[in-house]
Short mmCIF file of C-alpha atoms and ligand atoms in Angstrom, two decimals:
data_model
loop_
_atom_site.label_atom_id
_atom_site.label_comp_id
_atom_site.label_asym_id
_atom_site.label_seq_id
_atom_site.Cartn_x
_atom_site.Cartn_y
_atom_site.Cartn_z
CA MET A 41 -18.81 24.21 -78.13
CA SER A 42 -16.39 23.18 -80.87
CA GLN A 43 -14.92 19.74 -80.33
CA ASN A 44 -11.86 20.65 -82.41
CA ALA A 45 -8.91 22.55 -81.04
CA PRO A 46 -7.37 25.29 -83.16
CA GLU A 47 -4.48 22.91 -83.81
CA LYS A 48 -3.29 19.46 -82.78
CA SER A 49 -1.80 19.53 -79.33
CA LYS A 50 0.40 17.01 -77.56
CA TRP A 51 -1.26 15.32 -74.56
CA LEU A 52 -0.07 12.86 -71.94
CA VAL A 53 -2.57 10.92 -69.84
CA VAL A 54 -0.93 9.57 -66.66
CA GLY A 55 -2.40 6.23 -65.47
CA GLY A 56 -3.64 3.43 -67.70
CA GLY A 57 -6.72 2.40 -65.70
CA MET A 58 -10.26 2.83 -67.04
CA ALA A 59 -10.18 6.60 -66.36
CA GLY A 60 -6.91 7.14 -68.26
CA LEU A 61 -7.88 4.93 -71.19
CA THR A 62 -11.27 6.66 -71.52
CA LEU A 63 -9.68 10.11 -71.50
CA ALA A 64 -7.13 9.03 -74.11
CA HIS A 65 -9.94 7.62 -76.28
CA ARG A 66 -11.95 10.85 -76.15
CA LEU A 67 -8.93 13.07 -76.81
CA SER A 68 -7.90 11.01 -79.82
CA GLN A 69 -11.49 11.23 -81.10
CA ARG A 70 -10.97 15.01 -80.97
CA GLY A 71 -7.97 14.73 -83.27
CA GLN A 72 -5.34 15.25 -80.56
CA GLU A 73 -1.88 13.65 -80.36
CA VAL A 74 -2.19 11.42 -77.30
CA SER A 75 0.13 9.25 -75.20
CA VAL A 76 -0.89 7.23 -72.13
CA CYS A 77 1.73 6.22 -69.59
CA GLU A 78 1.23 3.45 -67.05
CA ALA A 79 3.64 2.52 -64.24
CA ALA A 80 2.72 -1.20 -64.32
CA PRO A 81 3.84 -3.54 -67.11
CA SER A 82 0.23 -3.85 -68.30
CA PHE A 83 -2.84 -1.61 -68.54
CA GLY A 84 -6.10 -1.79 -66.60
CA GLY A 85 -5.19 -0.59 -63.08
CA LEU A 86 -7.75 -1.95 -60.61
CA THR A 87 -9.44 -3.87 -63.43
CA SER A 88 -6.27 -5.71 -64.45
CA ALA A 89 -6.09 -9.49 -64.23
CA CYS A 90 -4.09 -12.06 -62.29
CA SER A 91 -3.33 -15.72 -62.97
CA LEU A 92 -4.87 -18.41 -60.81
CA GLY A 93 -3.24 -21.56 -62.09
CA ASP A 94 -4.21 -21.65 -65.77
CA VAL A 95 -7.12 -19.27 -65.30
CA VAL A 96 -6.69 -15.54 -65.98
CA TRP A 97 -9.41 -13.40 -64.40
CA ASP A 98 -9.81 -9.96 -62.73
CA ARG A 99 -7.60 -9.64 -59.64
CA PHE A 100 -10.50 -7.76 -57.99
CA TYR A 101 -14.10 -8.90 -58.57
CA HIS A 102 -16.07 -6.87 -61.11
CA VAL A 103 -19.68 -6.99 -62.20
CA THR A 104 -21.68 -4.71 -64.48
CA LEU A 105 -25.20 -3.53 -63.61
CA LEU A 106 -28.06 -3.18 -66.09
CA SER A 107 -28.12 0.50 -65.15
CA ASP A 108 -24.39 1.06 -65.97
CA SER A 109 -25.24 3.08 -69.09
CA HIS A 110 -21.85 4.80 -69.48
CA LEU A 111 -19.93 1.54 -69.23
CA ARG A 112 -22.34 -0.21 -71.57
CA GLY A 113 -21.99 2.69 -74.03
CA LEU A 114 -18.20 2.32 -74.02
CA LEU A 115 -18.46 -1.46 -74.38
CA ASN A 116 -20.69 -0.81 -77.38
CA GLU A 117 -17.96 1.35 -78.93
CA LEU A 118 -15.55 -1.54 -78.32
CA ASP A 119 -18.09 -3.93 -79.90
CA LEU A 120 -18.37 -5.97 -76.68
CA GLU A 121 -21.68 -4.81 -75.23
CA HIS A 122 -23.75 -7.40 -77.12
CA GLU A 123 -21.62 -10.14 -75.53
CA ILE A 124 -22.46 -9.26 -71.91
CA ARG A 125 -23.97 -12.22 -70.11
CA TRP A 126 -26.68 -11.19 -67.66
CA VAL A 127 -27.35 -13.43 -64.70
CA THR A 128 -29.87 -13.29 -61.86
CA THR A 129 -28.03 -13.50 -58.55
CA LYS A 130 -28.82 -14.11 -54.90
CA THR A 131 -27.59 -12.34 -51.79
CA GLY A 132 -26.68 -13.99 -48.49
CA PHE A 133 -26.14 -12.72 -44.97
CA PHE A 134 -23.81 -14.30 -42.42
CA SER A 135 -25.13 -13.23 -39.04
CA GLY A 136 -24.84 -14.74 -35.56
CA GLY A 137 -22.75 -17.62 -36.95
CA ARG A 138 -25.44 -18.61 -39.47
CA LEU A 139 -25.95 -18.12 -43.15
CA TYR A 140 -29.25 -16.69 -44.43
CA SER A 141 -30.58 -16.04 -47.87
CA MET A 142 -31.79 -12.45 -48.38
CA SER A 143 -32.72 -12.45 -52.01
CA ASN A 144 -36.42 -11.61 -51.97
CA SER A 145 -39.09 -9.91 -49.85
CA TRP A 146 -40.20 -13.17 -48.24
CA GLU A 147 -36.67 -14.05 -47.08
CA PHE A 148 -36.22 -10.52 -45.84
CA LEU A 149 -39.38 -10.78 -43.73
CA ASN A 150 -38.19 -14.12 -42.33
CA PHE A 151 -34.67 -12.89 -41.45
CA PRO A 152 -34.36 -14.04 -37.77
CA PRO A 153 -31.69 -11.63 -36.42
CA LEU A 154 -34.12 -8.67 -36.67
CA THR A 155 -37.53 -8.14 -35.05
CA LEU A 156 -40.42 -7.24 -37.35
CA ILE A 157 -40.18 -3.56 -36.37
CA GLU A 158 -36.42 -3.57 -37.03
CA LYS A 159 -37.00 -5.14 -40.44
CA LEU A 160 -39.60 -2.55 -41.32
CA ARG A 161 -37.21 0.22 -40.27
CA LEU A 162 -34.38 -1.35 -42.29
CA GLY A 163 -36.59 -1.68 -45.39
CA GLY A 164 -37.88 1.86 -44.84
CA THR A 165 -34.32 3.23 -44.55
CA ILE A 166 -33.24 1.60 -47.81
CA PHE A 167 -36.35 2.74 -49.67
CA TYR A 168 -36.24 6.30 -48.30
CA THR A 169 -32.50 6.68 -48.93
CA SER A 170 -32.80 5.42 -52.51
CA LYS A 171 -35.36 8.17 -53.20
CA LEU A 172 -33.21 11.03 -51.85
CA ARG A 173 -31.78 13.39 -54.46
CA ASN A 174 -30.10 16.15 -52.44
CA TRP A 175 -26.79 14.38 -51.76
CA ARG A 176 -25.03 17.65 -50.81
CA ARG A 177 -27.19 17.89 -47.69
CA LEU A 178 -26.22 14.30 -46.84
CA GLU A 179 -22.56 15.31 -47.01
CA GLN A 180 -23.10 17.35 -43.86
CA ILE A 181 -24.38 14.42 -41.74
CA HIS A 182 -22.28 11.58 -40.31
CA VAL A 183 -23.35 8.27 -41.80
CA ALA A 184 -23.72 6.65 -38.35
CA ASP A 185 -26.06 9.44 -37.14
CA PHE A 186 -28.09 9.26 -40.32
CA LEU A 187 -28.59 5.49 -40.10
CA LYS A 188 -29.28 5.46 -36.35
CA ARG A 189 -31.95 8.11 -36.81
CA LEU A 190 -33.69 6.28 -39.65
CA SER A 191 -33.24 2.64 -38.64
CA GLY A 192 -33.15 2.82 -34.84
CA LYS A 193 -30.47 1.55 -32.45
CA GLY A 194 -31.24 -2.19 -32.83
CA THR A 195 -31.02 -2.30 -36.61
CA PHE A 196 -28.03 0.04 -36.59
CA GLU A 197 -26.05 -2.17 -34.21
CA LYS A 198 -27.07 -5.49 -35.71
CA ILE A 199 -26.81 -4.59 -39.41
CA TRP A 200 -25.41 -1.18 -40.33
CA LEU A 201 -22.53 -0.88 -37.88
CA PRO A 202 -20.93 -4.23 -38.81
CA LEU A 203 -21.41 -3.44 -42.51
CA LEU A 204 -19.89 0.04 -42.15
CA ARG A 205 -16.94 -1.38 -40.19
CA ALA A 206 -16.47 -4.09 -42.79
CA LYS A 207 -16.40 -1.58 -45.63
CA LEU A 208 -14.59 1.38 -44.02
CA GLY A 209 -12.91 0.09 -40.84
CA GLU A 210 -13.02 2.61 -37.97
CA THR A 211 -12.90 5.45 -40.53
CA TYR A 212 -16.68 4.97 -40.83
CA GLN A 213 -16.81 7.53 -38.00
CA LYS A 214 -15.54 10.19 -40.42
CA ALA A 215 -17.76 9.20 -43.36
CA SER A 216 -20.79 11.22 -44.37
CA ALA A 217 -24.27 9.90 -45.19
CA ALA A 218 -23.48 10.50 -48.89
CA PHE A 219 -21.51 7.25 -48.70
CA ILE A 220 -24.49 5.07 -47.82
CA TRP A 221 -26.74 7.04 -50.16
CA SER A 222 -24.55 6.34 -53.20
CA TYR A 223 -24.10 2.70 -52.16
CA ILE A 224 -27.84 2.09 -51.69
CA SER A 225 -28.71 3.97 -54.90
CA ARG A 226 -26.40 1.74 -56.97
CA MET A 227 -27.56 -1.50 -55.37
CA TYR A 228 -31.19 -0.43 -55.57
CA LYS A 229 -30.80 0.11 -59.30
CA ALA A 230 -29.38 -3.42 -59.60
CA ARG A 231 -32.68 -4.83 -58.46
CA ARG A 232 -35.45 -4.62 -60.94
CA SER A 233 -37.94 -3.42 -58.38
CA GLY A 234 -37.73 -3.16 -54.61
CA ILE A 235 -36.26 -6.15 -52.79
CA LYS A 236 -36.51 -8.50 -55.76
CA THR A 237 -33.97 -10.21 -57.99
CA GLU A 238 -30.60 -8.73 -58.95
CA MET A 239 -29.17 -8.86 -62.48
CA PHE A 240 -25.41 -8.65 -62.84
CA GLY A 241 -23.37 -9.00 -66.00
CA TYR A 242 -19.86 -9.69 -67.25
CA VAL A 243 -18.08 -9.83 -70.58
CA PRO A 244 -16.74 -13.32 -71.38
CA GLY A 245 -13.01 -13.24 -70.74
CA GLY A 246 -13.51 -10.70 -67.95
CA TYR A 247 -11.86 -7.26 -67.81
CA ALA A 248 -8.67 -8.72 -69.34
CA ARG A 249 -10.61 -9.00 -72.60
CA ILE A 250 -12.12 -5.50 -72.27
CA ILE A 251 -8.71 -3.95 -71.61
CA ASP A 252 -7.07 -5.85 -74.50
CA ARG A 253 -9.79 -4.60 -76.87
CA PHE A 254 -9.54 -1.05 -75.48
CA VAL A 255 -5.75 -0.96 -75.91
CA GLU A 256 -6.03 -2.39 -79.45
CA THR A 257 -8.66 0.23 -80.36
CA LEU A 258 -6.55 3.08 -78.97
CA ARG A 259 -3.46 1.85 -80.78
CA GLY A 260 -5.48 1.62 -84.01
CA ASN A 261 -6.48 5.27 -83.50
CA GLY A 262 -2.86 6.37 -83.19
CA VAL A 263 -2.64 6.64 -79.38
CA ARG A 264 0.86 5.92 -78.04
CA LEU A 265 0.69 3.43 -75.17
CA LEU A 266 3.63 3.43 -72.76
CA SER A 267 3.56 0.65 -70.16
CA SER A 268 6.27 0.41 -67.45
CA HIS A 269 6.44 4.22 -67.65
CA GLY A 270 5.88 5.47 -64.12
CA VAL A 271 5.94 9.26 -63.84
CA GLN A 272 8.50 10.57 -61.36
CA SER A 273 7.91 14.30 -61.70
CA ILE A 274 6.12 16.93 -63.76
CA THR A 275 7.56 20.44 -64.00
CA GLN A 276 6.82 23.56 -65.98
CA CYS A 277 9.12 24.43 -68.84
CA GLU A 278 10.10 28.08 -69.34
CA ALA A 279 9.52 27.87 -73.08
CA GLY A 280 5.97 26.55 -72.43
CA GLY A 281 4.69 23.01 -71.89
CA LEU A 282 5.40 20.48 -69.18
CA ASP A 283 8.47 18.29 -68.75
CA VAL A 284 7.60 14.78 -67.62
CA ASP A 285 10.36 12.72 -66.04
CA PHE A 286 9.86 8.95 -66.38
CA GLY A 287 13.13 8.14 -64.58
CA ALA A 288 16.32 6.59 -66.02
CA GLY A 289 16.97 9.78 -67.97
CA ARG A 290 13.69 9.59 -69.93
CA ILE A 291 12.26 13.12 -70.03
CA GLU A 292 9.65 14.21 -72.56
CA ARG A 293 7.79 17.49 -73.14
CA PHE A 294 4.00 17.70 -73.51
CA ASP A 295 1.62 20.65 -74.08
CA ASN A 296 -0.94 19.16 -71.69
CA VAL A 297 -0.94 16.45 -69.02
CA ILE A 298 -3.99 14.87 -67.34
CA SER A 299 -3.13 12.81 -64.28
CA THR A 300 -5.62 10.14 -63.18
CA ILE A 301 -3.48 8.62 -60.39
CA PRO A 302 -4.27 8.91 -56.65
CA SER A 303 -4.27 12.48 -55.30
CA PRO A 304 -1.41 12.19 -52.73
CA ILE A 305 0.90 10.85 -55.47
CA ILE A 306 -0.03 13.71 -57.80
CA SER A 307 1.08 16.08 -55.05
CA GLN A 308 4.44 14.28 -54.71
CA HIS A 309 5.07 14.50 -58.46
CA CYS A 310 4.32 18.17 -58.87
CA PRO A 311 6.46 20.29 -56.51
CA GLU A 312 5.45 23.51 -58.32
CA LEU A 313 1.77 23.31 -57.32
CA THR A 314 0.57 25.86 -54.74
CA GLU A 315 0.48 25.14 -51.01
CA ASP A 316 -3.34 25.02 -51.10
CA GLU A 317 -3.27 22.48 -53.96
CA HIS A 318 -0.77 20.29 -52.08
CA GLN A 319 -2.93 20.39 -48.96
CA ARG A 320 -6.09 19.46 -50.83
CA LEU A 321 -4.37 16.64 -52.74
CA GLN A 322 -2.74 15.22 -49.62
CA GLY A 323 -5.94 15.71 -47.62
CA VAL A 324 -7.83 13.08 -49.62
CA GLU A 325 -8.02 9.95 -47.42
CA TYR A 326 -8.24 6.62 -49.20
CA ILE A 327 -9.63 3.19 -48.43
CA GLY A 328 -7.44 0.32 -49.63
CA VAL A 329 -8.12 -3.38 -50.01
CA VAL A 330 -6.50 -6.75 -49.45
CA CYS A 331 -8.32 -9.24 -51.63
CA ALA A 332 -7.78 -12.97 -51.95
CA SER A 333 -8.97 -14.78 -55.05
CA MET A 334 -9.13 -18.54 -55.20
CA LEU A 335 -10.21 -21.36 -57.43
CA LEU A 336 -12.09 -24.11 -55.62
CA SER A 337 -13.09 -27.59 -56.68
CA GLU A 338 -16.45 -27.02 -54.96
CA SER A 339 -18.68 -24.03 -54.54
CA ILE A 340 -18.98 -22.34 -51.14
CA SER A 341 -22.49 -20.93 -51.40
CA PRO A 342 -25.23 -20.05 -53.90
CA TYR A 343 -24.85 -16.30 -53.21
CA TYR A 344 -22.89 -13.86 -55.35
CA VAL A 345 -22.30 -11.74 -52.27
CA THR A 346 -22.53 -12.84 -48.67
CA ASN A 347 -22.59 -9.81 -46.37
CA ILE A 348 -21.12 -10.38 -42.93
CA THR A 349 -22.35 -8.85 -39.70
CA ASP A 350 -20.26 -10.88 -37.22
CA ASP A 351 -17.31 -8.88 -35.82
CA TRP A 352 -14.99 -11.88 -35.47
CA VAL A 353 -14.91 -12.46 -39.25
CA PRO A 354 -11.90 -10.59 -40.73
CA LEU A 355 -13.57 -10.22 -44.14
CA THR A 356 -15.77 -7.55 -45.68
CA ALA A 357 -17.77 -10.16 -47.62
CA VAL A 358 -17.51 -13.46 -49.44
CA ILE A 359 -17.95 -13.06 -53.19
CA GLU A 360 -18.66 -16.16 -55.22
CA MET A 361 -17.97 -14.94 -58.75
CA SER A 362 -18.80 -18.31 -60.30
CA THR A 363 -22.47 -17.75 -59.43
CA ILE A 364 -22.24 -15.30 -62.37
CA VAL A 365 -19.30 -16.37 -64.52
CA ASP A 366 -19.72 -19.60 -66.44
CA ARG A 367 -17.49 -22.26 -64.86
CA LYS A 368 -16.28 -23.24 -68.34
CA GLU A 369 -14.34 -19.96 -68.30
CA LEU A 370 -12.77 -20.97 -64.97
CA GLY A 371 -11.43 -24.42 -65.85
CA GLY A 372 -14.55 -25.96 -64.28
CA HIS A 373 -13.78 -24.43 -60.87
CA ALA A 374 -15.63 -22.12 -58.51
CA LEU A 375 -14.05 -18.64 -58.23
CA VAL A 376 -14.31 -16.95 -54.82
CA TYR A 377 -12.99 -13.55 -53.70
CA LEU A 378 -12.37 -12.63 -50.07
CA PRO A 379 -12.00 -8.84 -49.75
CA LYS A 380 -11.03 -6.88 -46.66
CA TYR A 381 -11.18 -3.10 -47.01
CA LEU A 382 -8.80 -1.07 -44.82
CA PRO A 383 -7.80 2.59 -44.40
CA ASP A 384 -4.76 3.40 -46.61
CA SER A 385 -2.54 3.86 -43.52
CA ASP A 386 -3.47 0.45 -42.03
CA LEU A 387 -0.51 -1.90 -41.55
CA GLY A 388 -2.79 -4.78 -42.57
CA LEU A 389 -2.15 -3.74 -46.18
CA GLN A 390 1.48 -4.86 -45.72
CA GLU A 391 0.81 -8.16 -43.95
CA PRO A 392 2.65 -11.10 -45.57
CA ASP A 393 0.61 -13.22 -48.00
CA ALA A 394 1.05 -16.46 -46.03
CA GLU A 395 -0.44 -14.96 -42.85
CA ILE A 396 -3.43 -13.53 -44.70
CA GLN A 397 -4.01 -16.81 -46.50
CA ASP A 398 -3.96 -18.81 -43.28
CA ARG A 399 -6.34 -16.43 -41.49
CA PHE A 400 -8.80 -16.21 -44.39
CA LEU A 401 -8.92 -19.98 -44.89
CA SER A 402 -9.37 -20.78 -41.20
CA THR A 403 -12.18 -18.20 -41.17
CA LEU A 404 -13.91 -20.00 -44.05
CA GLU A 405 -13.54 -23.29 -42.18
CA LYS A 406 -15.42 -21.74 -39.24
CA MET A 407 -18.09 -20.13 -41.43
CA TYR A 408 -18.84 -23.07 -43.74
CA SER A 409 -18.81 -26.58 -42.25
CA HIS A 410 -18.51 -28.14 -45.75
CA PHE A 411 -15.45 -26.07 -46.69
CA SER A 412 -12.04 -27.74 -46.65
CA ARG A 413 -8.60 -26.40 -47.60
CA ASP A 414 -8.32 -29.40 -49.92
CA HIS A 415 -10.87 -27.67 -52.17
CA VAL A 416 -8.43 -24.80 -52.84
CA LYS A 417 -6.77 -25.33 -56.23
CA ALA A 418 -5.18 -21.89 -56.61
CA PHE A 419 -4.86 -18.93 -54.24
CA GLN A 420 -3.64 -15.39 -54.83
CA ILE A 421 -3.52 -12.19 -52.74
CA SER A 422 -3.91 -8.77 -54.44
CA ARG A 423 -3.59 -5.44 -52.69
CA ALA A 424 -4.39 -1.84 -53.57
CA LYS A 425 -3.66 1.09 -51.28
CA HIS A 426 -5.74 3.69 -53.11
CA VAL A 427 -9.11 2.22 -54.04
CA MET A 428 -11.66 4.80 -53.01
CA ALA A 429 -11.53 8.30 -51.53
CA LEU A 430 -13.28 8.38 -48.16
CA PRO A 431 -16.37 10.61 -48.46
CA THR A 432 -15.82 12.72 -45.35
CA ILE A 433 -18.03 15.57 -44.10
CA ASP A 434 -18.32 18.33 -46.75
CA TYR A 435 -16.09 16.28 -49.01
CA SER A 436 -17.06 18.00 -52.27
CA GLN A 437 -16.04 21.39 -50.81
CA LYS A 438 -12.52 20.17 -50.01
CA LEU A 439 -11.69 18.56 -53.34
CA PRO A 440 -8.47 19.42 -55.19
CA PRO A 441 -9.04 21.51 -58.35
CA ILE A 442 -9.02 19.72 -61.73
CA VAL A 443 -7.56 22.78 -63.50
CA THR A 444 -4.37 23.42 -61.56
CA SER A 445 -2.10 26.44 -61.20
CA LEU A 446 0.34 24.83 -63.67
CA PRO A 447 -0.95 25.78 -67.13
CA GLY A 448 -1.87 22.62 -69.04
CA PHE A 449 -1.72 20.32 -66.00
CA TYR A 450 -5.01 18.71 -64.97
CA ALA A 451 -5.56 16.47 -61.92
CA LEU A 452 -8.63 14.31 -62.57
CA ASN A 453 -9.15 11.03 -60.73
CA GLY A 454 -11.68 8.90 -58.84
CA ALA A 455 -11.50 11.31 -55.89
CA HIS A 456 -13.71 13.61 -58.01
CA ILE A 457 -16.59 11.13 -57.86
CA THR A 458 -18.72 12.98 -55.34
CA LYS A 459 -22.24 11.78 -55.91
CA GLY A 460 -21.61 8.13 -56.60
CA ASN A 461 -19.85 5.05 -55.37
CA LEU A 462 -16.55 4.14 -56.97
CA ASN A 463 -17.15 1.83 -59.93
CA VAL A 464 -16.23 1.68 -63.59
CA ASN A 465 -19.50 3.26 -64.75
CA GLU A 466 -18.93 6.34 -62.54
CA THR A 467 -15.28 6.44 -63.63
CA ILE A 468 -16.22 6.64 -67.31
CA ASP A 469 -18.97 9.18 -66.63
CA LEU A 470 -16.52 11.32 -64.67
CA ALA A 471 -13.89 11.20 -67.42
CA ASP A 472 -16.42 12.14 -70.12
CA GLU A 473 -18.14 14.87 -68.11
CA LYS A 474 -15.04 16.59 -66.74
CA LEU A 475 -13.24 16.45 -70.09
CA ASN A 476 -16.23 18.16 -71.74
CA ASP A 477 -17.04 20.68 -69.05
CA VAL A 478 -13.73 21.48 -67.38
CA VAL A 479 -10.56 20.34 -69.18
CA TRP A 480 -11.49 21.02 -72.79
CA PRO A 481 -12.87 24.56 -72.25
CA ASP A 482 -9.72 25.48 -70.28
CA PHE A 483 -7.55 24.00 -73.04
CA LEU A 484 -9.42 25.97 -75.73
CA VAL A 485 -8.91 29.22 -73.84
CA ARG A 486 -5.17 28.53 -73.52
CA ALA A 487 -4.82 27.33 -77.12
CA THR A 488 -6.47 30.44 -78.59
CA LYS A 489 -4.51 32.98 -76.49
C1 FAD B 278 -12.11 -5.02 -54.75
C2 FAD B 278 -12.72 -4.15 -55.84
C3 FAD B 278 -13.95 -4.49 -56.38
C4 FAD B 278 -14.53 -3.70 -57.38
N1 FAD B 278 -15.73 -4.08 -57.90
C5 FAD B 278 -16.27 -3.37 -58.91
C6 FAD B 278 -17.46 -3.82 -59.57
O1 FAD B 278 -18.03 -4.87 -59.24
N2 FAD B 278 -17.95 -3.05 -60.57
C7 FAD B 278 -17.37 -1.89 -60.97
O2 FAD B 278 -17.85 -1.24 -61.90
N3 FAD B 278 -16.24 -1.44 -60.36
C8 FAD B 278 -15.67 -2.14 -59.35
N4 FAD B 278 -14.51 -1.71 -58.76
C9 FAD B 278 -14.00 -0.36 -59.05
C10 FAD B 278 -13.20 -0.22 -60.35
O3 FAD B 278 -12.17 -1.18 -60.40
C11 FAD B 278 -12.63 1.20 -60.38
O4 FAD B 278 -13.69 2.12 -60.28
C12 FAD B 278 -11.87 1.57 -61.64
O5 FAD B 278 -11.07 0.52 -62.09
C13 FAD B 278 -11.01 2.83 -61.36
O6 FAD B 278 -10.25 3.18 -62.49
P1 FAD B 278 -9.20 4.38 -62.45
O7 FAD B 278 -8.59 4.48 -63.78
O8 FAD B 278 -9.84 5.60 -61.90
O9 FAD B 278 -8.13 3.98 -61.34
P2 FAD B 278 -7.02 2.84 -61.36
O10 FAD B 278 -7.54 1.61 -61.94
O11 FAD B 278 -6.46 2.80 -59.98
O12 FAD B 278 -5.90 3.41 -62.37
C14 FAD B 278 -4.85 4.25 -62.00
C15 FAD B 278 -3.62 3.78 -62.74
O13 FAD B 278 -2.53 4.69 -62.50
C16 FAD B 278 -1.35 3.95 -62.47
N5 FAD B 278 -0.29 4.74 -61.82
C17 FAD B 278 -0.13 4.98 -60.49
N6 FAD B 278 0.99 5.75 -60.30
C18 FAD B 278 1.48 6.01 -61.53
C19 FAD B 278 2.60 6.77 -61.99
N7 FAD B 278 3.45 7.38 -61.14
N8 FAD B 278 2.84 6.84 -63.32
C20 FAD B 278 2.00 6.21 -64.20
N9 FAD B 278 0.94 5.47 -63.82
C21 FAD B 278 0.68 5.37 -62.50
C22 FAD B 278 -1.75 2.69 -61.71
O14 FAD B 278 -0.82 1.65 -61.90
C23 FAD B 278 -3.13 2.41 -62.28
O15 FAD B 278 -3.05 1.55 -63.41
C24 FAD B 278 -13.89 -2.51 -57.81
C25 FAD B 278 -12.63 -2.18 -57.28
C26 FAD B 278 -12.04 -2.99 -56.31
C27 FAD B 278 -10.68 -2.64 -55.77
#
């Protein structure tokens, strides 16, 4: 298929996260006239940074896997791939009020909360699931049924159920087995073989540096970058094209618009879509997150991730980023994230910062006897309502269309990741694949009419 359109066309990409920036990059490489608009004052979306005292680092924790070939390819284009620092990490488990290391086969076999049979069933479930290829069949099975059947009641209740609740809240009851399949597949790839060591990587400077380089590259290629430009509405214009209203009287016409923002918001912006399109867009249920990040004078644990199986702990996990990131980048401090995932309708997403901070810190005091609030040198809460679409039963059949009923308007976002877990690698793959296979062919047909 020809990569070149019959003539240069005017495109707007809505949303300046990794999906929007990747789409803008590819369209400009095809000789198109491209603008990207972002509601926030800076680009990056979920990968954007926050300040913790003098340290600027990702507001949500991010690591790259050796197997993240699409992300590594993009970083290569941005001349950053060779700078990735790869680090071997360890995993911990907080279970029954105690902390265990679970970083190799020996530790796994010695993990006290499970009997030998339960361990074998857990190991068997992970191995078997990582080998499955037919994810569409898994979309028809509830994740809880799938895991109970493979792992047995004991392992399900002691390990899987608390982990599912931690990651999805009570909405785990609606999730399909495709969720755990994509999660296990990604984590399995992170380990070089079986239950052995994990290698995670990061670019010095974190995502702030990646986004700065990306924005600079796009600008150098003639892409127009509009921050603090939140879209209010998109309507069809009689003379052809789409009118985009940015509020405060700023309206601009584009030949094509690709929106990468969360599906329910796309529906709100586009009143002229069909009833079926509105229903599908609004029908996508999201998981959000409240995530604390803090700089500490002392480390909490040697584990990058500590999974938690105790119900009383109001955290999904404890992430010690400074087991990967060089402390020199962090003013000599330890950097710890405390995420709690919640359904997008959960009122916990609106809880005041001070209450969250107090609860999270008193939880750490109970979990780690050596932890003291005096160790906290900077503390910040970040929230996101739309992090990941919940993979419900038959999810891929209910997805909103990418090519919409409005000529030239495309709705393409993370909700279209059907066979993977939400992460930057999948986001880039999705943008590349759907631009090639769906958006561009439709555009060519329209442009040559
Ligand atoms: C806690 C957490 C941990 C994570 N850990 C990892 C990890 O370790 N590794 C990994 O690879 N990935 C990780 N991810 C996932 C990764 O951050 C996402 O996959 C990726 O950033 C999604 O990019 P996106 O462009 O699709 O969405 P977003 O980043 O959400 O971008 C959408 C953009 O649209 C903008 N927008 C919204 N409304 C409008 C509007 N009306 N007008 C204009 N713009 C608008 C938003 O401000 C936002 O910038 C993590 C995410 C979270 C939350």
